[in-house]
């Protein structure tokens, strides 16, 4: 079997799979190496499915807005699979004046970047979503936000890239990237070696150890987040929801289940058994958060809960782009819990960079070496 | 002859051919048929995790207690492996559906 391709991608999550797809669309050969036996087994299948522009770091907004404008609307058609993209807006809810002050700050910063997002009062919020608690006194509203099914998006990119000739190999743990004549070229996995003109490192938190082998540190930690899924309900509301205090976030999926994510507040001190395991205190805490804003859901049954790790970068935005010390290496990792919504845009940018083309967006704000000591 | 390495997704089962029984519903909670599962495998979903993530079979009200063995059997047959060679899937809490007001309560005996 030929172990050489134009581009080797490390990580078959939504970022790696999207990059692989956009590269095959340009006619490049691609090999994707995934350490898990399963595709998209990290954050890509363990996230709330938000396709949000509001509430983002201003540095991330151009990627989010580009994706919502140019990539998400046609994605199902392009990939030949319904990825359940629903553009019904994002409501971020507040119950106190302090909450509204937080929402106003987020809204002003995003509006200054050109995003159509505004503050609305309780009556307007209830017109958009009639099930809100009486305690809600206001919200921020971004009508062009939405949600999609992250598992389907990841697998749809995989399926289409594979149909275009990309070679995906699961259960293939990368040990090292090696340089040949000063250029990143060889990817070593046990007794197998792969070679590419460009290497894309998109392995979530696992990227840190692989980059360390080249003397590059990507300062990130893992952070466990947990999600619960309800039984199917008749369609109630289609918006993406969040709160000023981040008590919970979520949406109702196409088939009727609500998917709500949240935290207990003890995430930084969770016991780590090497697997992303739910903690007994978290899902009940999310339930209390949800019921505080949607009392009508108190009788809705939870059918499953799950947990996943974020790859939390020191400043909460990813590292994207070329590595100056290692020509031929591109990174795309550290998405810090909000990578799904920008994945099509990031995949487009990484594919352009890997192919030597000019990407539609400039990504220097995401340089891997932006981290400086505080003094 | 060595067994196919289904980790290398360049392996292919060839195009999907309809078969008798494809219309049978195997997952009643989500209404997934034998044909849906077979088609997913032909589409490159070579693990139970991927089949479930694509189709949601086994992730509804019964959490796979009814369809788990059936889906495992169908996927194994398509890949030409023993059902026991496929991975275990993760059981998720709560073990049976629980109302939010009950799950979210901290009161003893509530």
Tab-separated table of C-alpha atoms in Angstrom:
chain	number	residue	atom	x	y	z
A	1	UNK	CA	0.000	0.000	0.000
A	2	UNK	CA	1.287	3.453	-0.901
A	3	UNK	CA	2.060	5.389	2.272
A	4	UNK	CA	2.874	8.640	0.482
A	5	UNK	CA	0.463	11.466	-0.295
A	6	UNK	CA	0.548	15.182	-1.022
A	7	UNK	CA	-0.766	15.856	2.483
A	8	UNK	CA	-0.794	13.763	5.667
A	9	UNK	CA	-3.440	14.836	8.174
A	10	UNK	CA	-3.145	13.748	11.797
A	11	UNK	CA	-6.599	13.497	13.357
A	12	UNK	CA	-9.905	12.391	11.776
A	13	UNK	CA	-12.134	14.750	13.719
A	14	UNK	CA	-14.251	17.365	12.057
A	15	UNK	CA	-11.237	19.629	11.407
A	16	UNK	CA	-9.078	16.884	9.878
A	17	UNK	CA	-11.949	15.387	7.907
A	18	UNK	CA	-13.075	18.774	6.556
A	19	UNK	CA	-9.494	19.624	5.569
A	20	UNK	CA	-9.207	16.236	3.852
A	21	UNK	CA	-12.412	16.826	1.925
A	22	UNK	CA	-11.456	20.314	0.723
A	23	UNK	CA	-8.023	19.016	-0.350
A	24	UNK	CA	-9.525	16.147	-2.358
A	25	UNK	CA	-11.871	18.648	-3.998
A	26	UNK	CA	-8.744	20.447	-5.244
A	27	UNK	CA	-7.388	17.148	-6.582
A	28	UNK	CA	-4.734	16.501	-3.923
A	29	UNK	CA	-3.955	13.081	-2.482
A	30	UNK	CA	-4.507	12.792	1.266
A	31	UNK	CA	-3.884	10.265	4.031
A	32	UNK	CA	-5.658	10.845	7.365
A	33	UNK	CA	-4.301	9.100	10.485
A	34	UNK	CA	-6.557	8.679	13.526
A	35	UNK	CA	-5.397	7.207	16.834
A	36	UNK	CA	-8.867	6.101	17.916
A	37	UNK	CA	-10.457	3.020	16.352
A	38	UNK	CA	-13.411	5.317	15.581
A	39	UNK	CA	-13.704	8.391	13.391
A	40	UNK	CA	-14.441	11.691	15.110
A	41	UNK	CA	-14.175	10.185	18.569
A	42	UNK	CA	-13.002	13.316	20.367
A	43	UNK	CA	-14.709	16.679	20.574
A	44	UNK	CA	-16.214	16.200	17.125
A	45	UNK	CA	-18.805	13.721	18.368
A	46	UNK	CA	-18.994	15.264	21.842
A	47	UNK	CA	-20.221	18.815	21.434
A	48	UNK	CA	-23.479	20.734	21.517
A	49	UNK	CA	-23.690	21.346	17.773
A	50	UNK	CA	-23.691	25.139	17.919
A	51	UNK	CA	-23.098	27.041	14.692
A	52	UNK	CA	-22.725	30.340	16.484
A	53	UNK	CA	-21.159	33.656	15.633
A	54	UNK	CA	-22.438	35.500	18.714
A	55	UNK	CA	-20.596	35.056	21.996
A	56	UNK	CA	-17.280	34.450	20.275
A	57	UNK	CA	-13.856	35.952	20.753
A	58	UNK	CA	-13.564	38.783	18.177
A	59	UNK	CA	-10.530	37.027	16.702
A	60	UNK	CA	-12.729	34.024	15.837
A	61	UNK	CA	-15.636	36.021	14.418
A	62	UNK	CA	-14.358	36.314	10.830
A	63	UNK	CA	-14.094	32.500	10.597
A	64	UNK	CA	-17.552	32.047	12.114
A	65	UNK	CA	-19.153	34.665	9.864
A	66	UNK	CA	-17.456	33.352	6.736
A	67	UNK	CA	-18.712	29.836	7.448
A	68	UNK	CA	-22.281	30.932	8.107
A	69	UNK	CA	-22.322	33.050	4.960
A	70	UNK	CA	-20.509	30.822	2.492
A	71	UNK	CA	-20.224	27.231	3.723
A	72	UNK	CA	-22.989	26.098	6.084
A	73	UNK	CA	-25.998	26.910	3.869
A	74	UNK	CA	-24.913	24.520	1.090
A	75	UNK	CA	-23.095	21.940	3.194
A	76	UNK	CA	-25.740	19.193	3.185
A	77	UNK	CA	-26.080	19.412	-0.559
A	78	UNK	CA	-22.336	19.551	-1.141
A	79	UNK	CA	-21.603	16.539	1.061
A	80	UNK	CA	-24.625	14.531	-0.070
A	81	UNK	CA	-25.963	14.038	3.461
A	82	UNK	CA	-28.461	15.990	5.558
A	83	UNK	CA	-26.286	17.365	8.365
A	84	UNK	CA	-29.334	18.935	10.060
A	85	UNK	CA	-28.131	22.516	9.728
A	86	UNK	CA	-30.838	24.784	11.130
A	87	UNK	CA	-30.360	28.552	10.975
A	88	UNK	CA	-32.977	29.819	13.432
A	89	UNK	CA	-30.895	32.179	15.520
A	90	UNK	CA	-29.262	32.185	18.934
A	91	UNK	CA	-30.870	33.507	22.104
A	92	UNK	CA	-28.596	34.209	25.061
A	93	UNK	CA	-30.775	34.711	28.084
A	94	UNK	CA	-30.531	36.863	31.193
A	95	UNK	CA	-32.515	37.042	34.445
A	96	UNK	CA	-30.806	39.921	36.271
A	97	UNK	CA	-29.290	43.306	35.505
A	98	UNK	CA	-25.847	41.756	35.974
A	99	UNK	CA	-26.718	39.172	33.313
A	100	UNK	CA	-27.870	41.880	30.922
A	101	UNK	CA	-24.611	43.779	31.465
A	102	UNK	CA	-22.663	40.664	30.420
A	103	UNK	CA	-24.892	40.199	27.374
A	104	UNK	CA	-24.539	43.867	26.409
A	105	UNK	CA	-20.757	43.598	26.540
A	106	UNK	CA	-20.761	40.511	24.292
A	107	UNK	CA	-23.265	42.113	21.932
A	108	UNK	CA	-21.389	45.409	21.630
A	109	UNK	CA	-18.085	43.668	20.927
A	110	UNK	CA	-19.623	41.431	18.243
A	111	UNK	CA	-21.636	44.255	16.645
A	112	UNK	CA	-18.417	46.299	16.429
A	113	UNK	CA	-17.010	43.460	14.287
A	114	UNK	CA	-19.973	43.694	11.920
A	115	UNK	CA	-22.143	40.888	13.288
A	116	UNK	CA	-25.908	41.398	13.247
A	117	UNK	CA	-26.639	40.844	16.940
A	118	UNK	CA	-28.742	42.982	19.280
A	119	UNK	CA	-30.295	43.160	22.736
A	120	UNK	CA	-33.997	42.391	22.973
A	121	UNK	CA	-36.467	42.677	25.842
A	122	UNK	CA	-38.412	39.906	27.538
A	123	UNK	CA	-41.503	40.300	25.359
A	124	UNK	CA	-39.467	40.063	22.165
A	125	UNK	CA	-37.610	37.030	23.515
A	126	UNK	CA	-40.892	35.315	24.354
A	127	UNK	CA	-42.190	36.030	20.862
A	128	UNK	CA	-39.190	34.165	19.481
A	129	UNK	CA	-39.381	31.373	22.081
A	130	UNK	CA	-42.701	31.149	23.986
A	131	UNK	CA	-41.445	28.587	26.517
A	132	UNK	CA	-39.104	30.944	28.390
A	133	UNK	CA	-39.452	31.295	32.166
A	134	UNK	CA	-41.158	34.432	33.472
A	135	UNK	CA	-37.863	35.210	35.207
A	136	UNK	CA	-36.136	36.004	31.897
A	137	UNK	CA	-35.896	39.812	31.576
A	138	UNK	CA	-33.905	40.125	28.379
A	139	UNK	CA	-31.634	38.418	25.887
A	140	UNK	CA	-29.159	38.912	23.117
A	141	UNK	CA	-30.395	37.782	19.729
A	142	UNK	CA	-28.398	36.807	16.667
A	143	UNK	CA	-30.836	35.670	13.970
A	144	UNK	CA	-28.179	34.207	11.661
A	145	UNK	CA	-26.803	31.739	14.237
A	146	UNK	CA	-27.941	28.130	14.305
A	147	UNK	CA	-27.008	24.530	14.985
A	148	UNK	CA	-26.209	21.296	13.166
A	149	UNK	CA	-25.558	17.650	14.036
A	150	UNK	CA	-21.829	17.351	14.761
A	151	UNK	CA	-21.633	13.579	14.339
A	152	UNK	CA	-23.269	13.791	10.918
A	153	UNK	CA	-21.072	16.702	9.813
A	154	UNK	CA	-17.888	14.828	10.768
A	155	UNK	CA	-19.000	11.586	9.127
A	156	UNK	CA	-20.312	13.435	6.043
A	157	UNK	CA	-16.904	15.067	5.498
A	158	UNK	CA	-15.248	11.668	5.986
A	159	UNK	CA	-17.641	9.896	3.635
A	160	UNK	CA	-17.241	12.461	0.866
A	161	UNK	CA	-13.448	12.739	1.262
A	162	UNK	CA	-13.211	8.935	1.176
A	163	UNK	CA	-15.376	8.802	-1.962
A	164	UNK	CA	-12.983	11.356	-3.484
A	165	UNK	CA	-10.051	9.037	-2.787
A	166	UNK	CA	-8.745	10.166	0.615
A	167	UNK	CA	-7.300	7.285	2.636
A	168	UNK	CA	-8.394	7.286	6.290
A	169	UNK	CA	-6.707	4.896	8.720
A	170	UNK	CA	-8.097	4.494	12.240
A	171	UNK	CA	-6.271	2.927	15.186
A	172	UNK	CA	-3.078	4.567	13.888
A	173	UNK	CA	-1.416	6.462	16.718
A	174	UNK	CA	1.185	8.961	15.535
A	175	UNK	CA	4.380	8.912	17.563
A	176	UNK	CA	6.441	11.514	15.773
A	177	UNK	CA	6.686	13.906	12.889
A	178	UNK	CA	10.178	13.830	11.414
A	179	UNK	CA	11.924	16.372	9.238
A	180	UNK	CA	13.719	15.470	6.020
A	181	UNK	CA	16.215	18.129	4.863
A	182	UNK	CA	14.693	20.669	7.247
A	183	UNK	CA	11.136	20.053	6.082
A	184	UNK	CA	8.371	18.204	7.950
A	185	UNK	CA	7.821	15.110	5.859
A	186	UNK	CA	7.690	11.794	7.704
A	187	UNK	CA	4.979	10.668	10.102
A	188	UNK	CA	5.927	7.679	12.227
A	189	UNK	CA	3.317	5.329	13.715
A	190	UNK	CA	4.903	2.240	15.287
A	191	UNK	CA	6.276	0.151	12.431
A	192	UNK	CA	4.467	2.155	9.749
A	193	UNK	CA	5.760	5.402	8.267
A	194	UNK	CA	3.850	7.838	6.093
A	195	UNK	CA	5.261	10.644	3.965
A	196	UNK	CA	3.742	13.854	2.696
A	197	UNK	CA	4.848	17.194	1.284
A	198	UNK	CA	2.725	18.868	3.964
A	199	UNK	CA	1.653	17.617	7.393
A	200	UNK	CA	-1.507	18.949	9.062
A	201	UNK	CA	-1.641	18.429	12.829
A	202	UNK	CA	-5.311	18.431	13.869
A	203	UNK	CA	-5.297	15.951	16.733
A	204	UNK	CA	-7.016	17.985	19.442
A	205	UNK	CA	-5.215	17.785	22.767
A	206	UNK	CA	-3.085	14.959	21.329
A	207	UNK	CA	-1.444	17.572	19.114
A	208	UNK	CA	0.490	18.903	22.087
A	209	UNK	CA	2.620	15.786	22.581
A	210	UNK	CA	3.216	15.359	18.843
A	211	UNK	CA	4.270	19.008	18.402
A	212	UNK	CA	6.516	18.724	21.474
A	213	UNK	CA	8.620	16.199	19.557
A	214	UNK	CA	9.538	19.048	17.201
A	215	UNK	CA	10.268	21.490	20.041
A	216	UNK	CA	6.951	23.311	19.640
A	217	UNK	CA	4.705	23.813	22.672
A	218	UNK	CA	0.985	24.315	22.204
A	219	UNK	CA	-0.211	25.406	25.667
A	220	UNK	CA	-3.467	23.556	26.210
A	221	UNK	CA	-5.176	21.351	28.764
A	222	UNK	CA	-8.111	19.008	28.641
A	223	UNK	CA	-11.386	20.114	30.186
A	224	UNK	CA	-14.305	17.735	30.629
A	225	UNK	CA	-17.733	18.931	29.526
A	226	UNK	CA	-20.939	16.955	29.881
A	227	UNK	CA	-24.135	16.776	27.888
A	228	UNK	CA	-27.568	15.254	28.365
A	229	UNK	CA	-30.064	14.125	25.756
A	230	UNK	CA	-33.823	14.008	26.344
A	231	UNK	CA	-36.512	11.793	24.918
A	232	UNK	CA	-38.034	13.005	21.678
A	233	UNK	CA	-40.502	15.852	22.035
A	234	UNK	CA	-42.782	17.549	19.508
A	235	UNK	CA	-41.102	20.593	17.907
A	236	UNK	CA	-41.040	23.338	20.578
A	237	UNK	CA	-38.362	25.792	19.496
A	238	UNK	CA	-35.622	25.771	16.894
A	239	UNK	CA	-33.172	28.369	18.252
A	240	UNK	CA	-29.762	27.702	19.735
A	241	UNK	CA	-29.917	28.688	23.408
A	242	UNK	CA	-27.451	29.898	25.967
A	243	UNK	CA	-27.402	32.030	29.087
A	244	UNK	CA	-25.362	34.968	30.328
A	245	UNK	CA	-23.978	32.815	33.160
A	246	UNK	CA	-23.391	29.788	30.876
A	247	UNK	CA	-25.615	27.654	33.172
A	248	UNK	CA	-26.322	25.503	30.134
A	249	UNK	CA	-26.570	25.664	26.355
A	250	UNK	CA	-28.394	23.564	23.825
A	251	UNK	CA	-31.082	23.095	21.238
A	252	UNK	CA	-33.811	20.769	20.091
A	253	UNK	CA	-32.482	18.440	17.409
A	254	UNK	CA	-34.241	17.557	14.197
A	255	UNK	CA	-35.598	14.264	15.535
A	256	UNK	CA	-37.035	15.970	18.625
A	257	UNK	CA	-34.546	15.271	21.420
A	258	UNK	CA	-33.166	18.219	23.317
A	259	UNK	CA	-29.375	18.270	23.637
A	260	UNK	CA	-28.199	20.353	26.593
A	261	UNK	CA	-24.599	20.837	27.655
A	262	UNK	CA	-23.229	22.326	30.822
A	263	UNK	CA	-20.934	21.960	33.765
A	264	UNK	CA	-20.901	21.504	37.523
A	265	UNK	CA	-18.197	24.041	38.333
A	266	UNK	CA	-15.768	21.308	39.420
A	267	UNK	CA	-14.410	20.612	35.929
A	268	UNK	CA	-10.896	21.808	36.733
A	269	UNK	CA	-10.748	19.323	39.618
A	270	UNK	CA	-12.396	16.277	38.064
A	271	UNK	CA	-10.806	12.931	38.664
A	272	UNK	CA	-9.213	11.834	35.397
A	273	UNK	CA	-9.338	8.089	34.814
A	274	UNK	CA	-8.095	8.434	31.284
A	275	UNK	CA	-11.613	8.235	29.853
A	276	UNK	CA	-14.202	10.975	29.495
A	277	UNK	CA	-16.677	9.758	32.108
A	278	UNK	CA	-19.780	11.541	33.389
A	279	UNK	CA	-19.775	12.716	36.995
A	280	UNK	CA	-22.851	12.091	39.070
A	281	UNK	CA	-23.285	15.744	40.066
A	282	UNK	CA	-23.143	17.296	36.612
A	283	UNK	CA	-26.255	16.159	34.692
A	284	UNK	CA	-28.541	17.017	37.649
A	285	UNK	CA	-26.913	20.457	37.730
A	286	UNK	CA	-27.609	20.905	33.999
A	287	UNK	CA	-31.235	19.810	34.615
A	288	UNK	CA	-31.624	22.512	37.277
A	289	UNK	CA	-30.130	25.074	34.891
A	290	UNK	CA	-32.501	24.090	32.081
A	291	UNK	CA	-35.596	24.042	34.331
A	292	UNK	CA	-34.680	27.505	35.619
A	293	UNK	CA	-35.161	28.893	32.119
A	294	UNK	CA	-37.637	26.349	30.663
A	295	UNK	CA	-40.010	25.162	33.394
A	296	UNK	CA	-42.090	23.385	30.725
A	297	UNK	CA	-39.298	20.824	30.322
A	298	UNK	CA	-39.388	19.620	33.963
A	299	UNK	CA	-41.366	16.524	33.002
A	300	UNK	CA	-39.192	15.688	29.990
A	301	UNK	CA	-37.137	12.537	30.473
A	302	UNK	CA	-33.374	12.283	30.137
A	303	UNK	CA	-32.412	9.186	28.127
A	304	UNK	CA	-28.649	9.501	28.043
A	305	UNK	CA	-25.726	11.560	29.213
A	306	UNK	CA	-22.219	11.744	27.855
A	307	UNK	CA	-18.964	13.548	28.407
A	308	UNK	CA	-16.077	14.718	26.281
A	309	UNK	CA	-12.864	16.654	26.605
A	310	UNK	CA	-12.252	20.083	25.219
A	311	UNK	CA	-8.742	20.918	24.059
A	312	UNK	CA	-8.591	24.155	26.027
A	313	UNK	CA	-5.919	26.562	24.764
A	314	UNK	CA	-4.372	28.996	27.256
A	315	UNK	CA	-6.261	31.956	25.751
A	316	UNK	CA	-9.352	29.953	24.664
A	317	UNK	CA	-8.893	30.260	20.914
A	318	UNK	CA	-7.206	27.724	18.615
A	319	UNK	CA	-3.813	27.557	16.973
A	320	UNK	CA	-4.243	27.600	13.188
A	321	UNK	CA	-1.625	27.943	10.483
A	322	UNK	CA	1.992	27.276	9.565
A	323	UNK	CA	4.804	26.701	12.077
A	324	UNK	CA	7.785	28.901	11.268
A	325	UNK	CA	10.411	26.551	12.775
A	326	UNK	CA	9.051	23.523	10.921
A	327	UNK	CA	8.402	24.267	7.236
A	328	UNK	CA	5.738	21.980	5.832
A	329	UNK	CA	3.841	21.705	9.130
A	330	UNK	CA	0.407	23.226	9.669
A	331	UNK	CA	-1.491	23.115	12.954
A	332	UNK	CA	-5.229	23.272	13.628
A	333	UNK	CA	-5.969	22.438	17.249
A	334	UNK	CA	-6.911	23.863	20.639
A	335	UNK	CA	-10.447	24.807	19.588
A	336	UNK	CA	-11.396	25.162	23.260
A	337	UNK	CA	-14.965	23.920	22.951
A	338	UNK	CA	-16.121	26.070	20.053
A	339	UNK	CA	-14.481	24.496	17.024
A	340	UNK	CA	-17.477	22.760	15.503
A	341	UNK	CA	-19.219	25.874	14.169
A	342	UNK	CA	-16.052	27.160	12.491
A	343	UNK	CA	-14.883	23.740	11.241
A	344	UNK	CA	-15.934	24.200	7.588
A	345	UNK	CA	-14.126	27.567	7.461
A	346	UNK	CA	-11.042	26.185	9.225
A	347	UNK	CA	-10.994	23.160	6.892
A	348	UNK	CA	-11.162	25.502	3.908
A	349	UNK	CA	-8.286	27.629	5.239
A	350	UNK	CA	-6.079	24.654	6.152
A	351	UNK	CA	-6.703	23.013	2.761
A	352	UNK	CA	-5.750	26.243	0.982
A	353	UNK	CA	-2.599	26.635	3.084
A	354	UNK	CA	-1.638	22.984	2.532
A	355	UNK	CA	-2.201	23.328	-1.211
A	356	UNK	CA	-0.169	26.545	-1.424
A	357	UNK	CA	-3.250	28.598	-2.321
A	358	UNK	CA	-4.298	31.876	-0.699
A	359	UNK	CA	-7.037	31.267	1.889
A	360	UNK	CA	-10.138	33.480	1.924
A	361	UNK	CA	-9.290	34.618	5.467
A	362	UNK	CA	-6.154	35.646	7.208
A	363	UNK	CA	-5.376	33.572	10.316
A	364	UNK	CA	-2.347	35.259	11.879
A	365	UNK	CA	-4.372	35.937	15.076
A	366	UNK	CA	-4.168	32.176	15.676
A	367	UNK	CA	-0.380	31.892	15.485
A	368	UNK	CA	0.919	29.007	17.585
A	369	UNK	CA	3.637	31.251	19.092
A	370	UNK	CA	1.416	34.114	20.314
A	371	UNK	CA	1.756	33.101	23.968
A	372	UNK	CA	3.898	35.433	26.080
A	373	UNK	CA	4.591	35.559	29.812
A	374	UNK	CA	2.504	38.092	31.719
A	375	UNK	CA	5.462	40.382	32.528
B	1	UNK	CA	-4.984	-15.242	3.457
B	2	UNK	CA	-4.998	-12.566	6.118
B	3	UNK	CA	-8.171	-10.941	7.386
B	4	UNK	CA	-9.144	-7.564	5.975
B	5	UNK	CA	-7.863	-4.659	8.051
B	6	UNK	CA	-11.037	-2.644	8.407
B	7	UNK	CA	-9.084	0.164	10.086
B	8	UNK	CA	-7.774	1.086	6.652
B	9	UNK	CA	-10.843	2.772	5.274
B	10	UNK	CA	-9.590	2.436	1.724
B	11	UNK	CA	-11.085	-1.073	1.964
B	12	UNK	CA	-14.410	-1.232	0.222
B	13	UNK	CA	-17.383	-3.549	0.307
B	14	UNK	CA	-18.380	-2.526	-3.177
B	15	UNK	CA	-21.600	-0.775	-4.037
B	16	UNK	CA	-24.659	-1.338	-1.879
B	17	UNK	CA	-26.930	-4.040	-3.286
B	18	UNK	CA	-30.466	-4.273	-1.895
B	19	UNK	CA	-31.205	-7.565	-0.149
B	20	UNK	CA	-34.300	-9.329	1.208
B	21	UNK	CA	-35.117	-8.060	4.673
B	22	UNK	CA	-33.730	-4.576	4.103
B	23	UNK	CA	-37.118	-3.139	4.986
B	24	UNK	CA	-37.191	-4.781	8.458
B	25	UNK	CA	-37.084	-2.268	11.296
B	26	UNK	CA	-34.256	-3.287	13.631
B	27	UNK	CA	-34.243	-0.219	15.928
B	28	UNK	CA	-37.810	0.523	16.947
B	29	UNK	CA	-37.016	3.664	18.951
B	30	UNK	CA	-35.502	5.514	16.005
B	31	UNK	CA	-37.065	3.434	13.212
B	32	UNK	CA	-33.892	2.252	11.530
B	33	UNK	CA	-34.078	-0.649	9.088
B	34	UNK	CA	-31.670	-3.452	8.263
B	35	UNK	CA	-31.109	-1.711	4.918
B	36	UNK	CA	-30.153	1.554	6.656
B	37	UNK	CA	-27.512	-0.282	8.692
B	38	UNK	CA	-26.148	-2.199	5.697
B	39	UNK	CA	-25.979	0.973	3.630
B	40	UNK	CA	-24.048	2.756	6.408
B	41	UNK	CA	-21.438	-0.025	6.439
B	42	UNK	CA	-21.105	0.227	2.671
B	43	UNK	CA	-20.635	3.962	3.134
B	44	UNK	CA	-17.486	3.355	5.193
B	45	UNK	CA	-18.922	3.129	8.727
B	46	UNK	CA	-16.959	0.042	9.741
B	47	UNK	CA	-17.519	0.277	13.521
B	48	UNK	CA	-20.607	0.160	15.728
B	49	UNK	CA	-19.703	3.601	17.072
B	50	UNK	CA	-19.841	5.126	13.610
B	51	UNK	CA	-23.036	3.305	12.610
B	52	UNK	CA	-24.717	4.539	15.793
B	53	UNK	CA	-23.470	8.093	15.373
B	54	UNK	CA	-24.715	8.145	11.786
B	55	UNK	CA	-28.123	6.517	12.336
B	56	UNK	CA	-28.751	6.937	16.102
B	57	UNK	CA	-29.852	3.312	16.304
B	58	UNK	CA	-29.423	2.202	19.915
B	59	UNK	CA	-29.504	5.767	21.215
B	60	UNK	CA	-33.258	6.198	21.689
B	61	UNK	CA	-35.542	5.414	24.606
B	62	UNK	CA	-34.382	1.800	25.096
B	63	UNK	CA	-30.689	2.664	24.650
B	64	UNK	CA	-30.079	-0.318	22.388
B	65	UNK	CA	-31.455	-2.979	24.705
B	66	UNK	CA	-33.639	-4.241	21.864
B	67	UNK	CA	-31.598	-3.575	18.727
B	68	UNK	CA	-28.043	-3.854	20.065
B	69	UNK	CA	-27.537	-7.508	19.154
B	70	UNK	CA	-29.359	-7.193	15.833
B	71	UNK	CA	-27.299	-4.225	14.668
B	72	UNK	CA	-24.091	-5.940	15.799
B	73	UNK	CA	-25.057	-9.019	13.786
B	74	UNK	CA	-25.845	-7.045	10.647
B	75	UNK	CA	-22.606	-5.022	10.767
B	76	UNK	CA	-20.524	-8.153	11.468
B	77	UNK	CA	-22.106	-10.020	8.572
B	78	UNK	CA	-21.435	-7.159	6.155
B	79	UNK	CA	-17.781	-6.978	7.239
B	80	UNK	CA	-17.361	-10.763	7.270
B	81	UNK	CA	-16.248	-10.873	10.913
B	82	UNK	CA	-17.589	-12.498	14.069
B	83	UNK	CA	-20.085	-10.340	16.027
B	84	UNK	CA	-17.808	-10.719	19.050
B	85	UNK	CA	-14.939	-9.171	17.092
B	86	UNK	CA	-16.747	-5.835	17.035
B	87	UNK	CA	-16.162	-3.360	19.831
B	88	UNK	CA	-18.337	-2.921	22.894
B	89	UNK	CA	-20.486	0.177	22.837
B	90	UNK	CA	-20.758	2.492	25.823
B	91	UNK	CA	-23.734	2.183	28.162
B	92	UNK	CA	-24.892	5.605	29.286
B	93	UNK	CA	-26.481	6.850	32.473
B	94	UNK	CA	-29.291	7.027	33.437
B	95	UNK	CA	-30.089	3.340	32.984
B	96	UNK	CA	-33.741	4.149	32.322
B	97	UNK	CA	-35.339	7.447	31.293
B	98	UNK	CA	-35.663	9.884	34.216
B	99	UNK	CA	-37.650	13.117	34.322
B	100	UNK	CA	-35.601	16.311	34.618
B	101	UNK	CA	-37.361	17.321	37.834
B	102	UNK	CA	-36.368	13.968	39.384
B	103	UNK	CA	-32.842	13.833	37.971
B	104	UNK	CA	-32.243	17.434	39.036
B	105	UNK	CA	-33.503	16.984	42.579
B	106	UNK	CA	-31.018	16.828	45.470
B	107	UNK	CA	-33.635	16.038	48.104
B	108	UNK	CA	-33.336	12.661	49.803
B	109	UNK	CA	-36.308	10.383	49.120
B	110	UNK	CA	-37.811	12.849	46.657
